Coordinates of C-alpha atoms in Angstrom, one line a residue:
M25 CA 77.6 124.6 118.6
M26 CA 80.2 122.2 117.4
R27 CA 80.0 118.7 118.9
E28 CA 83.1 117.5 120.9
F29 CA 84.3 114.0 121.8
D30 CA 87.3 112.6 123.6
A31 CA 87.9 110.4 120.6
V32 CA 86.6 110.1 117.0
I33 CA 87.1 106.7 115.3
V34 CA 86.9 106.6 111.5
G35 CA 85.8 103.1 110.5
A36 CA 83.6 100.5 112.2
G37 CA 85.4 97.3 111.2
P38 CA 87.2 94.9 113.6
A39 CA 89.7 97.5 114.7
G40 CA 87.3 100.4 115.0
M41 CA 84.7 98.4 117.0
S42 CA 87.4 96.9 119.3
A43 CA 88.9 100.3 120.0
A44 CA 85.5 101.9 120.7
I45 CA 84.6 99.2 123.3
R46 CA 87.9 99.6 125.1
L47 CA 87.7 103.4 125.0
R48 CA 84.2 103.4 126.5
A49 CA 85.4 101.1 129.2
S50 CA 87.9 103.9 130.1
G51 CA 85.0 106.3 130.4
M52 CA 85.9 108.4 127.3
S53 CA 83.3 109.9 125.0
V54 CA 83.5 108.3 121.6
L55 CA 82.1 109.0 118.1
V56 CA 82.4 106.2 115.5
V57 CA 81.7 107.2 111.9
D58 CA 81.7 104.7 109.0
E59 CA 80.8 104.7 105.3
Q60 CA 78.8 101.5 105.5
D61 CA 75.2 101.3 106.8
S62 CA 76.1 98.8 109.6
P63 CA 79.2 97.8 111.6
G64 CA 81.5 95.0 110.5
G65 CA 83.9 96.5 107.9
Q66 CA 84.7 94.6 104.8
V67 CA 85.5 91.3 106.5
W68 CA 82.3 91.2 108.5
R69 CA 80.1 93.3 106.2
A70 CA 76.4 93.0 107.0
V71 CA 77.2 90.5 109.8
E72 CA 74.4 91.6 112.1
T73 CA 71.7 90.7 109.5
V74 CA 73.4 87.8 107.7
A75 CA 75.3 85.8 110.4
A76 CA 72.3 84.0 111.8
T77 CA 70.8 83.2 108.4
P78 CA 71.5 80.3 106.0
A79 CA 73.7 82.8 104.1
G80 CA 75.8 83.2 107.2
A81 CA 76.4 79.5 107.3
L82 CA 77.5 79.5 103.7
L83 CA 80.0 82.3 104.4
G84 CA 81.5 80.2 107.2
D85 CA 82.6 80.5 110.8
E86 CA 85.3 83.1 110.0
Y87 CA 82.5 85.4 109.0
R88 CA 80.0 84.6 111.7
A89 CA 82.7 85.3 114.3
G90 CA 82.1 89.0 113.9
A91 CA 78.5 89.0 115.2
P92 CA 79.4 89.0 119.0
L93 CA 81.8 91.9 118.5
A94 CA 79.2 93.9 116.6
A95 CA 76.7 93.3 119.4
A96 CA 79.2 94.4 122.0
F97 CA 80.0 97.5 120.0
R98 CA 76.3 98.4 119.7
G99 CA 76.0 98.1 123.5
C100 CA 79.2 99.9 124.5
G101 CA 77.7 103.4 124.5
A102 CA 79.7 104.9 121.7
V103 CA 77.9 107.3 119.4
Y104 CA 77.7 105.5 116.0
E105 CA 76.9 107.3 112.8
P106 CA 76.9 105.0 109.7
D107 CA 76.5 106.1 106.1
T108 CA 79.0 108.9 106.8
Q109 CA 82.0 110.0 104.7
V110 CA 85.0 111.8 106.2
W111 CA 86.4 114.1 103.7
Q112 CA 88.9 116.2 105.7
I113 CA 90.7 116.1 109.0
E114 CA 92.5 119.1 110.4
P115 CA 95.2 118.8 113.1
G116 CA 93.8 119.8 116.4
W117 CA 91.5 117.7 115.7
D118 CA 88.5 118.9 113.5
V119 CA 86.9 116.1 111.5
Y120 CA 84.8 117.1 108.6
M121 CA 82.2 114.6 107.3
S122 CA 79.0 114.3 105.2
R123 CA 75.9 112.3 106.0
A124 CA 72.6 112.3 104.0
G125 CA 73.7 115.2 101.9
Q126 CA 74.6 117.4 104.9
A127 CA 78.1 118.3 105.9
G128 CA 79.3 118.8 109.5
V129 CA 82.3 119.0 111.7
V130 CA 83.1 117.6 115.1
R131 CA 86.1 118.3 117.4
A132 CA 88.0 115.4 118.8
G133 CA 90.6 115.2 121.5
Q134 CA 92.2 112.3 119.5
V135 CA 91.5 110.5 116.3
L136 CA 91.8 106.8 115.4
L137 CA 91.9 105.9 111.7
A138 CA 90.5 102.3 111.3
T139 CA 89.9 102.5 107.5
G140 CA 91.4 99.1 106.7
A141 CA 92.8 98.0 103.4
Q142 CA 92.0 98.1 99.7
E143 CA 92.7 95.6 97.0
R144 CA 96.0 96.1 95.3
P145 CA 95.6 98.0 92.0
A146 CA 96.3 95.5 89.3
P147 CA 95.7 97.0 85.8
F148 CA 95.8 94.8 82.8
P149 CA 94.4 95.1 79.2
G150 CA 90.6 95.1 79.4
W151 CA 90.3 95.5 83.1
T152 CA 87.7 98.3 82.6
L153 CA 85.3 96.2 80.6
P154 CA 81.9 95.4 82.0
G155 CA 82.0 91.8 83.3
V156 CA 85.4 92.4 85.0
L157 CA 85.3 92.9 88.8
T158 CA 87.6 92.4 91.7
V159 CA 87.1 89.4 94.0
G160 CA 86.5 91.9 96.9
A161 CA 83.6 93.5 95.0
A162 CA 82.1 90.0 94.2
Q163 CA 82.4 89.1 97.9
I164 CA 80.6 92.2 98.9
L165 CA 77.7 91.2 96.6
L166 CA 77.7 87.7 98.1
K167 CA 77.6 89.0 101.7
T168 CA 75.1 91.8 101.3
S169 CA 72.7 90.3 98.7
R170 CA 73.7 86.7 98.3
E171 CA 74.5 87.5 94.7
V172 CA 75.8 84.4 92.9
P173 CA 76.8 84.8 89.2
A174 CA 74.5 82.8 87.0
A175 CA 77.3 81.8 84.6
P176 CA 80.5 80.1 85.7
V177 CA 83.1 82.7 86.6
W178 CA 86.8 82.8 85.9
I179 CA 89.1 83.9 88.7
A180 CA 92.5 85.3 88.2
G181 CA 95.0 86.1 90.9
S182 CA 96.4 84.8 94.2
G183 CA 96.3 85.1 97.9
P184 CA 94.1 84.0 100.8
L185 CA 91.1 86.1 99.7
V186 CA 90.9 84.2 96.4
L187 CA 90.8 80.9 98.3
L188 CA 88.2 82.1 100.8
Y189 CA 85.9 83.6 98.1
M190 CA 86.1 80.5 95.9
A191 CA 85.1 78.3 98.9
Q192 CA 82.3 80.6 99.8
L193 CA 81.0 80.8 96.3
L194 CA 81.0 77.1 95.9
R195 CA 79.1 76.7 99.2
A196 CA 76.5 79.2 97.9
G197 CA 76.0 77.1 94.7
G198 CA 78.2 79.2 92.4
R199 CA 80.3 77.7 89.6
I200 CA 83.9 78.4 88.7
A201 CA 85.0 77.9 85.1
G202 CA 88.7 78.1 86.1
W203 CA 91.3 79.7 88.3
L204 CA 94.2 81.5 86.7
D205 CA 96.7 81.2 89.5
T206 CA 99.2 84.0 89.2
S207 CA 101.2 83.1 92.3
P208 CA 104.9 83.3 91.3
R209 CA 106.5 79.9 91.1
G210 CA 108.7 78.6 94.0
G211 CA 106.3 79.8 96.7
W212 CA 107.0 77.0 99.1
R213 CA 110.7 77.4 98.7
R214 CA 110.4 81.0 99.6
A215 CA 108.1 80.2 102.5
L216 CA 110.1 77.4 104.0
P217 CA 112.2 79.6 106.3
Y218 CA 109.0 80.8 108.0
L219 CA 107.3 77.4 108.3
R220 CA 108.4 76.8 111.9
Q221 CA 106.9 80.0 113.2
A222 CA 103.8 79.5 111.0
V223 CA 103.1 76.1 112.6
A224 CA 102.1 78.0 115.7
S225 CA 99.2 79.3 113.7
S226 CA 98.1 75.8 112.8
G227 CA 94.4 76.8 113.1
E228 CA 94.8 79.3 110.3
L229 CA 96.8 76.9 108.2
R230 CA 94.1 74.2 108.6
K231 CA 91.5 76.8 107.5
G232 CA 93.4 77.6 104.3
L233 CA 94.0 73.9 103.6
G234 CA 90.3 73.3 104.0
W235 CA 89.5 75.9 101.4
M236 CA 91.9 74.3 99.0
R237 CA 90.3 70.9 99.6
A238 CA 86.9 72.3 98.8
I239 CA 88.2 73.8 95.6
R240 CA 89.8 70.6 94.5
A241 CA 86.7 68.5 95.4
A242 CA 84.6 70.8 93.3
G243 CA 86.9 70.0 90.3
V244 CA 87.8 73.7 89.7
P245 CA 90.5 73.8 87.0
R246 CA 93.6 75.4 88.4
L247 CA 96.1 76.8 85.9
R248 CA 99.4 77.5 87.7
G249 CA 102.1 79.9 86.8
V250 CA 100.0 82.3 84.8
K251 CA 102.3 85.1 83.8
G252 CA 99.7 87.5 82.5
F253 CA 96.2 87.8 81.0
R254 CA 93.9 90.2 79.2
A255 CA 90.2 90.7 78.9
L256 CA 88.7 91.0 75.5
G257 CA 85.3 92.1 74.3
D258 CA 83.3 94.7 72.4
G259 CA 81.3 96.6 75.0
R260 CA 81.6 93.8 77.6
L261 CA 83.8 90.8 78.5
R262 CA 83.7 88.0 75.9
H263 CA 87.1 86.2 76.1
I264 CA 90.2 86.0 78.3
E265 CA 93.6 85.4 76.9
Y266 CA 96.3 84.2 79.2
T267 CA 100.0 83.2 79.1
L268 CA 101.4 80.2 80.9
A269 CA 104.8 79.9 82.4
D270 CA 106.2 78.2 79.3
G271 CA 105.1 81.1 77.1
A272 CA 102.1 79.2 75.7
A273 CA 99.0 81.4 75.0
R274 CA 95.5 80.3 75.6
R275 CA 92.1 81.9 74.8
V276 CA 88.8 81.0 76.5
E277 CA 85.2 82.3 76.5
A278 CA 84.1 84.2 79.6
D279 CA 81.2 86.2 80.9
V280 CA 82.6 87.2 84.3
L281 CA 86.3 87.6 85.4
L282 CA 87.1 88.2 89.0
V283 CA 90.7 89.4 89.8
H284 CA 92.7 89.9 93.0
E285 CA 96.4 90.4 93.7
G286 CA 96.4 91.0 97.4
V287 CA 95.6 94.0 99.5
V288 CA 97.5 97.2 100.7
P289 CA 96.8 99.5 103.6
S290 CA 94.5 102.5 103.0
T291 CA 96.8 105.4 103.6
H292 CA 95.1 108.4 102.0
M293 CA 94.1 110.0 105.3
T294 CA 97.5 109.6 106.8
R295 CA 99.2 111.0 103.7
A296 CA 96.8 114.0 103.6
L297 CA 97.9 114.7 107.2
E298 CA 101.6 114.4 106.2
C299 CA 102.3 111.5 108.6
A300 CA 105.6 109.7 108.1
H301 CA 105.3 106.5 106.0
A302 CA 107.7 103.6 105.4
W303 CA 108.0 101.2 102.5
N304 CA 107.2 97.6 103.4
A305 CA 109.3 95.5 101.0
A306 CA 107.8 92.2 102.0
Q307 CA 104.3 93.4 101.2
A308 CA 105.3 95.8 98.5
C309 CA 103.3 98.7 99.9
W310 CA 103.5 101.8 102.0
A311 CA 102.3 101.9 105.7
P312 CA 102.3 104.7 108.3
Q313 CA 105.1 104.7 110.8
L314 CA 103.6 104.0 114.2
D315 CA 104.8 103.8 117.8
A316 CA 104.0 100.9 120.1
W317 CA 100.4 102.2 120.7
G318 CA 99.7 102.8 117.0
Q319 CA 100.3 106.6 117.2
T320 CA 101.5 108.2 114.0
S321 CA 104.1 110.9 113.7
Q322 CA 101.3 113.4 114.3
P323 CA 100.6 113.3 118.1
G324 CA 97.0 112.4 118.8
L325 CA 96.4 110.6 115.5
Y326 CA 96.4 106.8 115.7
V327 CA 96.0 104.0 113.1
A328 CA 94.8 100.5 113.8
G329 CA 93.7 97.5 111.7
D330 CA 95.0 96.7 108.2
G331 CA 95.6 100.4 107.6
A332 CA 98.6 100.0 110.0
G333 CA 99.9 97.0 108.0
I334 CA 98.3 94.0 106.5
G335 CA 97.7 91.5 109.3
G336 CA 94.2 90.1 109.2
V337 CA 91.2 90.3 111.4
Q338 CA 92.7 89.1 114.7
A339 CA 95.6 91.5 114.4
A340 CA 93.1 94.3 113.6
C341 CA 91.2 93.7 116.8
A342 CA 94.4 93.6 118.9
R343 CA 95.7 96.8 117.2
G344 CA 92.4 98.5 117.8
E345 CA 92.5 97.7 121.5
L346 CA 96.1 98.7 121.9
A347 CA 95.4 102.0 120.2
A348 CA 92.5 102.6 122.6
V349 CA 94.7 101.9 125.7
G350 CA 97.4 104.3 124.3
M351 CA 94.7 107.0 123.7
A352 CA 93.3 106.5 127.2
V353 CA 96.7 107.1 128.7
R354 CA 97.3 110.1 126.6
A355 CA 93.9 111.6 127.6
G356 CA 94.6 110.9 131.3
A357 CA 91.8 108.4 131.6
M358 CA 94.2 105.6 132.5
E359 CA 97.4 105.3 134.6
A360 CA 100.6 104.1 132.9
A361 CA 100.8 101.0 135.1
G362 CA 97.3 100.0 134.4
A363 CA 97.9 100.5 130.7
A364 CA 101.0 98.3 130.7
A365 CA 99.0 95.5 132.4
Q366 CA 96.1 95.7 129.9
A367 CA 98.5 95.9 126.9
A368 CA 100.6 92.9 127.8
P369 CA 98.0 90.2 126.7
L370 CA 97.1 92.4 123.7
R371 CA 100.7 92.5 122.5
R372 CA 100.9 88.7 122.9
A373 CA 97.7 88.3 120.9
L374 CA 99.0 90.6 118.2
A375 CA 102.3 88.7 117.9
A376 CA 100.5 85.4 117.7
S377 CA 98.1 86.7 115.0
L378 CA 101.1 87.9 112.9
R379 CA 103.1 84.7 113.0
L380 CA 101.6 83.4 109.8
R381 CA 102.1 86.7 107.9
P382 CA 105.8 86.3 106.8
M383 CA 104.9 82.9 105.3
L384 CA 101.9 84.4 103.4
D385 CA 104.0 87.3 102.1
A386 CA 106.5 84.8 100.8
L387 CA 103.9 82.6 99.2
Y388 CA 102.0 85.4 97.5
P389 CA 104.3 88.2 96.5
P390 CA 102.9 90.6 93.8
R391 CA 103.7 89.2 90.4
A392 CA 106.4 91.2 88.5
D393 CA 104.3 92.2 85.5
L394 CA 102.0 94.2 87.8
R395 CA 104.8 96.8 87.8
T396 CA 105.4 96.9 84.1
P397 CA 102.0 97.1 82.2
D398 CA 102.0 97.3 78.5
D399 CA 101.9 100.7 76.9
D400 CA 98.3 100.3 75.8
T401 CA 97.0 99.3 79.3
I402 CA 94.9 101.9 81.0
V403 CA 96.4 102.6 84.4
C404 CA 94.3 105.6 85.5
R405 CA 90.8 104.8 84.7
C406 CA 89.4 108.1 86.0
E407 CA 91.3 110.0 83.3
E408 CA 91.7 107.1 80.8
L409 CA 95.5 107.4 80.8
T410 CA 97.6 104.4 79.6
A411 CA 101.0 103.2 80.8
G412 CA 102.4 104.6 77.6
D413 CA 101.0 108.1 78.4
I414 CA 102.8 107.9 81.8
R415 CA 106.1 106.7 80.2
K416 CA 106.0 109.6 77.8
A417 CA 105.6 112.1 80.6
A418 CA 108.3 110.3 82.6
A419 CA 110.8 111.0 79.8
L420 CA 110.5 114.8 80.6
G421 CA 113.4 115.0 83.0
Q422 CA 113.0 113.0 86.2
P423 CA 109.5 113.8 87.5
G424 CA 108.0 112.4 90.6
P425 CA 104.4 111.3 91.1
N426 CA 103.2 114.8 91.8
Q427 CA 104.8 116.2 88.7
I428 CA 103.2 113.4 86.7
K429 CA 99.9 114.4 88.2
S430 CA 100.4 117.9 86.9
F431 CA 101.5 116.8 83.5
T432 CA 98.8 114.2 82.8
R433 CA 96.0 114.6 85.5
A434 CA 96.7 111.0 86.7
G435 CA 95.4 110.8 90.2
M436 CA 93.1 113.8 89.9
G437 CA 89.9 111.8 89.4
P438 CA 87.2 110.7 91.8
C439 CA 89.4 107.9 93.3
Q440 CA 92.1 110.4 94.2
G441 CA 94.9 108.0 93.0
R442 CA 93.7 105.0 95.0
Q443 CA 93.6 102.9 91.8
C444 CA 96.7 104.3 90.0
G445 CA 99.1 105.6 92.6
Y446 CA 101.1 102.4 93.0
T447 CA 101.2 101.7 89.3
I448 CA 102.4 105.2 88.5
A449 CA 105.1 104.9 91.2
H450 CA 106.3 101.5 89.8
I451 CA 106.4 102.9 86.2
L452 CA 108.5 105.9 87.3
A453 CA 110.8 103.7 89.3
A454 CA 111.4 101.4 86.3
Q455 CA 111.9 104.4 84.0
Q456 CA 114.3 106.2 86.3
H457 CA 116.1 103.0 87.6
R458 CA 115.2 103.9 91.2
S459 CA 113.3 102.0 93.9
V460 CA 109.6 102.8 94.6
A461 CA 110.6 103.9 98.1
E462 CA 112.7 106.6 96.5
V463 CA 110.0 107.6 94.0
G464 CA 107.3 108.0 96.6
F465 CA 103.6 108.5 96.3
Y466 CA 101.1 111.3 95.4
R467 CA 100.6 114.2 97.8
I468 CA 97.0 113.8 98.9
R469 CA 94.8 116.8 99.4
P470 CA 91.3 117.2 100.7
P471 CA 88.5 116.6 100.0
L472 CA 89.4 112.9 100.5
K473 CA 86.1 111.8 99.0
P474 CA 84.0 113.4 96.4
L475 CA 82.0 116.3 97.9
T476 CA 79.1 118.2 96.3
L477 CA 78.8 122.0 96.4
G478 CA 75.5 121.4 98.1
E479 CA 77.1 119.5 100.9
L480 CA 79.9 122.1 101.2
A481 CA 77.3 124.9 101.4
S482 CA 75.4 123.1 104.2
L483 CA 78.5 123.2 106.4
D484 CA 77.8 125.3 109.5
I485 CA 80.8 125.5 111.8
G486 CA 79.4 128.3 113.9
G487 CA 81.8 130.5 115.9
D488 CA 83.6 127.7 117.8
S489 CA 85.9 126.6 114.9
K490 CA 89.6 127.5 115.0

């Protein structure tokens, strides 16, 4: 018989855990599924086993803060199934998933997507070479295995995660050969109009300034205004070439290059379910359109956390709880008056946690050359397609992303367009003299994650499925 729950939450990060605790307090039955083997999401990955160890001290207070929430989540009574991939959701709501090679389906009264964000795709020449990773990937290795590169690393990019990782790496005994700072010049002039409201988040500002002080104290060379770079090597990374703001080119030896250009909401599930999305010009990304409770244009489907818009961990927790309150009202588990009373402090907390965001968006906008990679740059690594391949296909009339997918197979690989979707949209927008908002994004179809025939054959939906 098919299992049924009042609510299914996809993702056990800050938003998913916060929502589960609040939903259980309303007496609702809750299933939380997550791809990781323990709760915490990316920001608090492996926090239960690492927070109380010396490694947790190296990662800092911002990391260890997740341990109490993970403990509360474990004790809230929600059914928790880690190591689980959701590969299809059908309106109604049937949630298809795989765990340990076995596929299954559960029915939910409502669904909350708390799938977080992904690093912004940032293709450049040589980005597929061994030795080139994202900062997020390196941070995962640091959190889960305390993996510190033996050789000094080069870091290229901008944004808070770059500063946080460098501070963590230095505390862990790592070495940084240099930082290629790609932040567009004039950041503080752009950020000045938002400074007054950002001062209210002085704690977060002090935290960021502390990371910067640690980086300077370690003597990390910071090369500002880097306009572009490429990784070079035969079979693996050997050198980096970069261009400074004045046009001067430099070449350095390198064993490891870590790159990061910000994060964007994970929207594949909401796109597959044909939810309405809007273009966020400040963050240069798409995000689902949500009501005051986090509900999408599909009734009964909610989004919380950075998947609802990049806001950080405190915003994710507040959004998770707000979504839970909205879901409880919709399920009849809470009266509207009680919901309003519970939501008021959560909305204040959310507003406070987002005060710094406009300033960060102004300081760290995506650099312009991310949108216009050279013709020889691979932009779809699954199908090994270059920007030149996409431009040639774009010359055939005025195709959209889905036509480009048909012409070239871009977006048909295992990542389902997660790594090429934004780049393809930007290339088309430039070729057609339109905005990315007009060009749009791929149409996403299930399975949302790679699925074996064996897993599919194991699916037993019985006689209760619609």
